[in-house]
PDB file of C-alpha atoms in Angstrom:
ATOM      1  CA  MET A   1     137.137 109.336 155.398  1.00 43.00           C
ATOM      2  CA  THR A   2     135.734 107.655 158.444  1.00 40.00           C
ATOM      3  CA  THR A   3     135.295 109.490 161.702  1.00 41.00           C
ATOM      4  CA  ASN A   4     133.439 108.811 164.905  1.00 40.00           C
ATOM      5  CA  SER A   5     130.191 110.788 164.995  1.00 39.00           C
ATOM      6  CA  ASN A   6     130.862 112.018 168.528  1.00 40.00           C
ATOM      7  CA  THR A   7     134.213 113.383 167.456  1.00 46.00           C
ATOM      8  CA  SER A   8     133.023 114.921 164.192  1.00 52.00           C
ATOM      9  CA  THR A   9     130.075 116.837 165.681  1.00 56.00           C
ATOM     10  CA  LYS A  10     131.866 118.557 168.573  1.00 74.00           C
ATOM     11  CA  GLN A  11     131.900 122.313 168.184  1.00 89.00           C
ATOM     12  CA  LEU A  12     135.384 123.768 167.931  1.00 93.00           C
ATOM     13  CA  THR A  13     135.752 127.197 169.527  1.00 93.00           C
ATOM     14  CA  ILE A  14     139.439 127.539 170.436  1.00 93.00           C
ATOM     15  CA  VAL A  15     142.613 126.262 168.798  1.00 94.00           C
ATOM     16  CA  ALA A  16     143.099 123.703 171.584  1.00 94.00           C
ATOM     17  CA  ASP A  17     139.723 122.181 170.601  1.00 94.00           C
ATOM     18  CA  ILE A  18     141.095 121.546 167.122  1.00 95.00           C
ATOM     19  CA  TYR A  19     144.156 119.824 168.577  1.00 95.00           C
ATOM     20  CA  LEU A  20     141.960 117.664 170.823  1.00 94.00           C
ATOM     21  CA  TYR A  21     139.808 116.796 167.819  1.00 93.00           C
ATOM     22  CA  PHE A  22     142.898 115.721 165.866  1.00 95.00           C
ATOM     23  CA  ASP A  23     144.229 113.715 168.826  1.00 94.00           C
ATOM     24  CA  GLY A  24     140.881 111.960 169.132  1.00 93.00           C
ATOM     25  CA  LEU A  25     141.084 110.779 165.530  1.00 93.00           C
ATOM     26  CA  PHE A  26     144.223 108.801 166.342  1.00 91.00           C
ATOM     27  CA  GLU A  27     142.437 107.036 169.192  1.00 91.00           C
ATOM     28  CA  LEU A  28     139.620 105.705 167.003  1.00 91.00           C
ATOM     29  CA  ASP A  29     139.873 102.245 165.494  1.00 86.00           C
ATOM     30  CA  ASP A  30     138.085 103.171 162.275  1.00 88.00           C
ATOM     31  CA  THR A  31     139.977 106.310 161.245  1.00 91.00           C
ATOM     32  CA  ASP A  32     141.488 105.840 157.797  1.00 94.00           C
ATOM     33  CA  SER A  33     144.988 106.841 156.751  1.00 95.00           C
ATOM     34  CA  ASP A  34     143.773 109.771 154.617  1.00 96.00           C
ATOM     35  CA  THR A  35     142.069 111.329 157.630  1.00 95.00           C
ATOM     36  CA  LEU A  36     145.153 110.831 159.776  1.00 96.00           C
ATOM     37  CA  PHE A  37     147.354 112.365 157.081  1.00 97.00           C
ATOM     38  CA  ALA A  38     145.065 115.369 156.596  1.00 97.00           C
ATOM     39  CA  SER A  39     144.699 116.017 160.320  1.00 96.00           C
ATOM     40  CA  SER A  40     148.461 115.820 160.888  1.00 96.00           C
ATOM     41  CA  TYR A  41     149.202 118.106 157.962  1.00 97.00           C
ATOM     42  CA  LEU A  42     146.574 120.603 159.076  1.00 97.00           C
ATOM     43  CA  ARG A  43     147.818 120.542 162.646  1.00 96.00           C
ATOM     44  CA  GLY A  44     151.162 121.816 161.414  1.00 96.00           C
ATOM     45  CA  LEU A  45     149.574 124.560 159.339  1.00 96.00           C
ATOM     46  CA  ILE A  46     147.225 125.592 162.145  1.00 96.00           C
ATOM     47  CA  SER A  47     150.127 125.722 164.607  1.00 95.00           C
ATOM     48  CA  LEU A  48     152.080 127.900 162.212  1.00 94.00           C
ATOM     49  CA  VAL A  49     149.214 130.323 161.630  1.00 95.00           C
ATOM     50  CA  ALA A  50     148.016 130.328 165.247  1.00 94.00           C
ATOM     51  CA  THR A  51     151.373 131.627 166.488  1.00 92.00           C
ATOM     52  CA  GLU A  52     150.709 134.808 164.493  1.00 89.00           C
ATOM     53  CA  PHE A  53     147.580 135.530 166.558  1.00 83.00           C
ATOM     54  CA  GLY A  54     148.214 134.031 169.999  1.00 83.00           C
ATOM     55  CA  ASP A  55     148.450 130.609 171.583  1.00 83.00           C
ATOM     56  CA  GLU A  56     146.288 127.481 171.610  1.00 85.00           C
ATOM     57  CA  SER A  57     143.789 129.035 174.013  1.00 88.00           C
ATOM     58  CA  GLN A  58     142.845 131.711 171.483  1.00 90.00           C
ATOM     59  CA  ALA A  59     139.396 131.673 169.941  1.00 92.00           C
ATOM     60  CA  ILE A  60     139.136 130.472 166.380  1.00 93.00           C
ATOM     61  CA  SER A  61     138.767 133.595 164.279  1.00 93.00           C
ATOM     62  CA  VAL A  62     138.042 134.435 160.671  1.00 93.00           C
ATOM     63  CA  MET A  63     141.669 135.583 160.372  1.00 94.00           C
ATOM     64  CA  LEU A  64     142.912 132.205 161.607  1.00 94.00           C
ATOM     65  CA  ILE A  65     140.678 130.306 159.198  1.00 95.00           C
ATOM     66  CA  GLU A  66     141.707 132.540 156.302  1.00 96.00           C
ATOM     67  CA  GLY A  67     145.373 132.152 157.237  1.00 95.00           C
ATOM     68  CA  VAL A  68     145.154 128.362 157.259  1.00 96.00           C
ATOM     69  CA  THR A  69     143.228 128.409 153.982  1.00 97.00           C
ATOM     70  CA  GLN A  70     146.004 130.511 152.410  1.00 97.00           C
ATOM     71  CA  LYS A  71     148.651 128.076 153.702  1.00 97.00           C
ATOM     72  CA  ILE A  72     146.714 125.180 152.146  1.00 97.00           C
ATOM     73  CA  ILE A  73     146.565 127.018 148.821  1.00 97.00           C
ATOM     74  CA  GLN A  74     150.328 127.661 149.018  1.00 96.00           C
ATOM     75  CA  ALA A  75     150.919 123.978 149.821  1.00 96.00           C
ATOM     76  CA  LYS A  76     149.240 122.915 146.582  1.00 95.00           C
ATOM     77  CA  SER A  77     152.597 123.026 144.807  1.00 95.00           C
ATOM     78  CA  GLU A  78     154.279 120.747 147.359  1.00 95.00           C
ATOM     79  CA  LEU A  79     151.497 118.170 147.695  1.00 97.00           C
ATOM     80  CA  ALA A  80     150.470 115.551 145.184  1.00 97.00           C
ATOM     81  CA  PRO A  81     147.085 116.465 143.646  1.00 97.00           C
ATOM     82  CA  GLN A  82     145.335 113.675 145.557  1.00 97.00           C
ATOM     83  CA  ASP A  83     146.941 114.710 148.857  1.00 98.00           C
ATOM     84  CA  TYR A  84     145.997 118.340 148.257  1.00 98.00           C
ATOM     85  CA  ALA A  85     142.383 117.305 147.660  1.00 97.00           C
ATOM     86  CA  ILE A  86     142.386 115.186 150.834  1.00 97.00           C
ATOM     87  CA  VAL A  87     143.757 118.024 152.982  1.00 98.00           C
ATOM     88  CA  ASN A  88     141.562 120.704 151.426  1.00 97.00           C
ATOM     89  CA  ASN A  89     138.375 118.633 151.668  1.00 97.00           C
ATOM     90  CA  PHE A  90     139.118 117.696 155.275  1.00 97.00           C
ATOM     91  CA  TRP A  91     139.693 121.375 156.123  1.00 96.00           C
ATOM     92  CA  LEU A  92     136.461 122.438 154.428  1.00 96.00           C
ATOM     93  CA  GLY A  93     134.511 119.708 156.226  1.00 94.00           C
ATOM     94  CA  MET A  94     136.071 120.513 159.573  1.00 92.00           C
ATOM     95  CA  GLN A  95     135.046 124.157 159.300  1.00 92.00           C
ATOM     96  CA  LYS A  96     131.404 123.084 159.642  1.00 91.00           C
ATOM     97  CA  ASN A  97     132.172 122.365 163.311  1.00 89.00           C
ATOM     98  CA  VAL A  98     133.875 125.692 163.991  1.00 89.00           C
ATOM     99  CA  SER A  99     132.108 128.224 166.190  1.00 83.00           C
ATOM    100  CA  LEU A 100     133.619 131.621 165.564  1.00 80.00           C
ATOM    101  CA  MET A 101     134.000 133.858 168.578  1.00 66.00           C
TER     102      MET A 101
END
């Protein structure tokens, strides 16, 4: 997966930061289709989980991360093995940029 270094190193502290990060991936010329797929899929899962805890201005919490992780695990049965690996690996990598509040 190719990402712009400025985009991939930004610290994510609220849900809106994650959405901005995903939006930024679509604006880059060198973002590959796997990254775009994973970010779009995760955006849906994050939106679903985030509504349980607040809105997009809420801080990223351990509960939010755990909720998204559980949704990814549940999605394993509906995704092809390769797609599951792409989404899961992207999620794990993205968490390195999360600053928990």
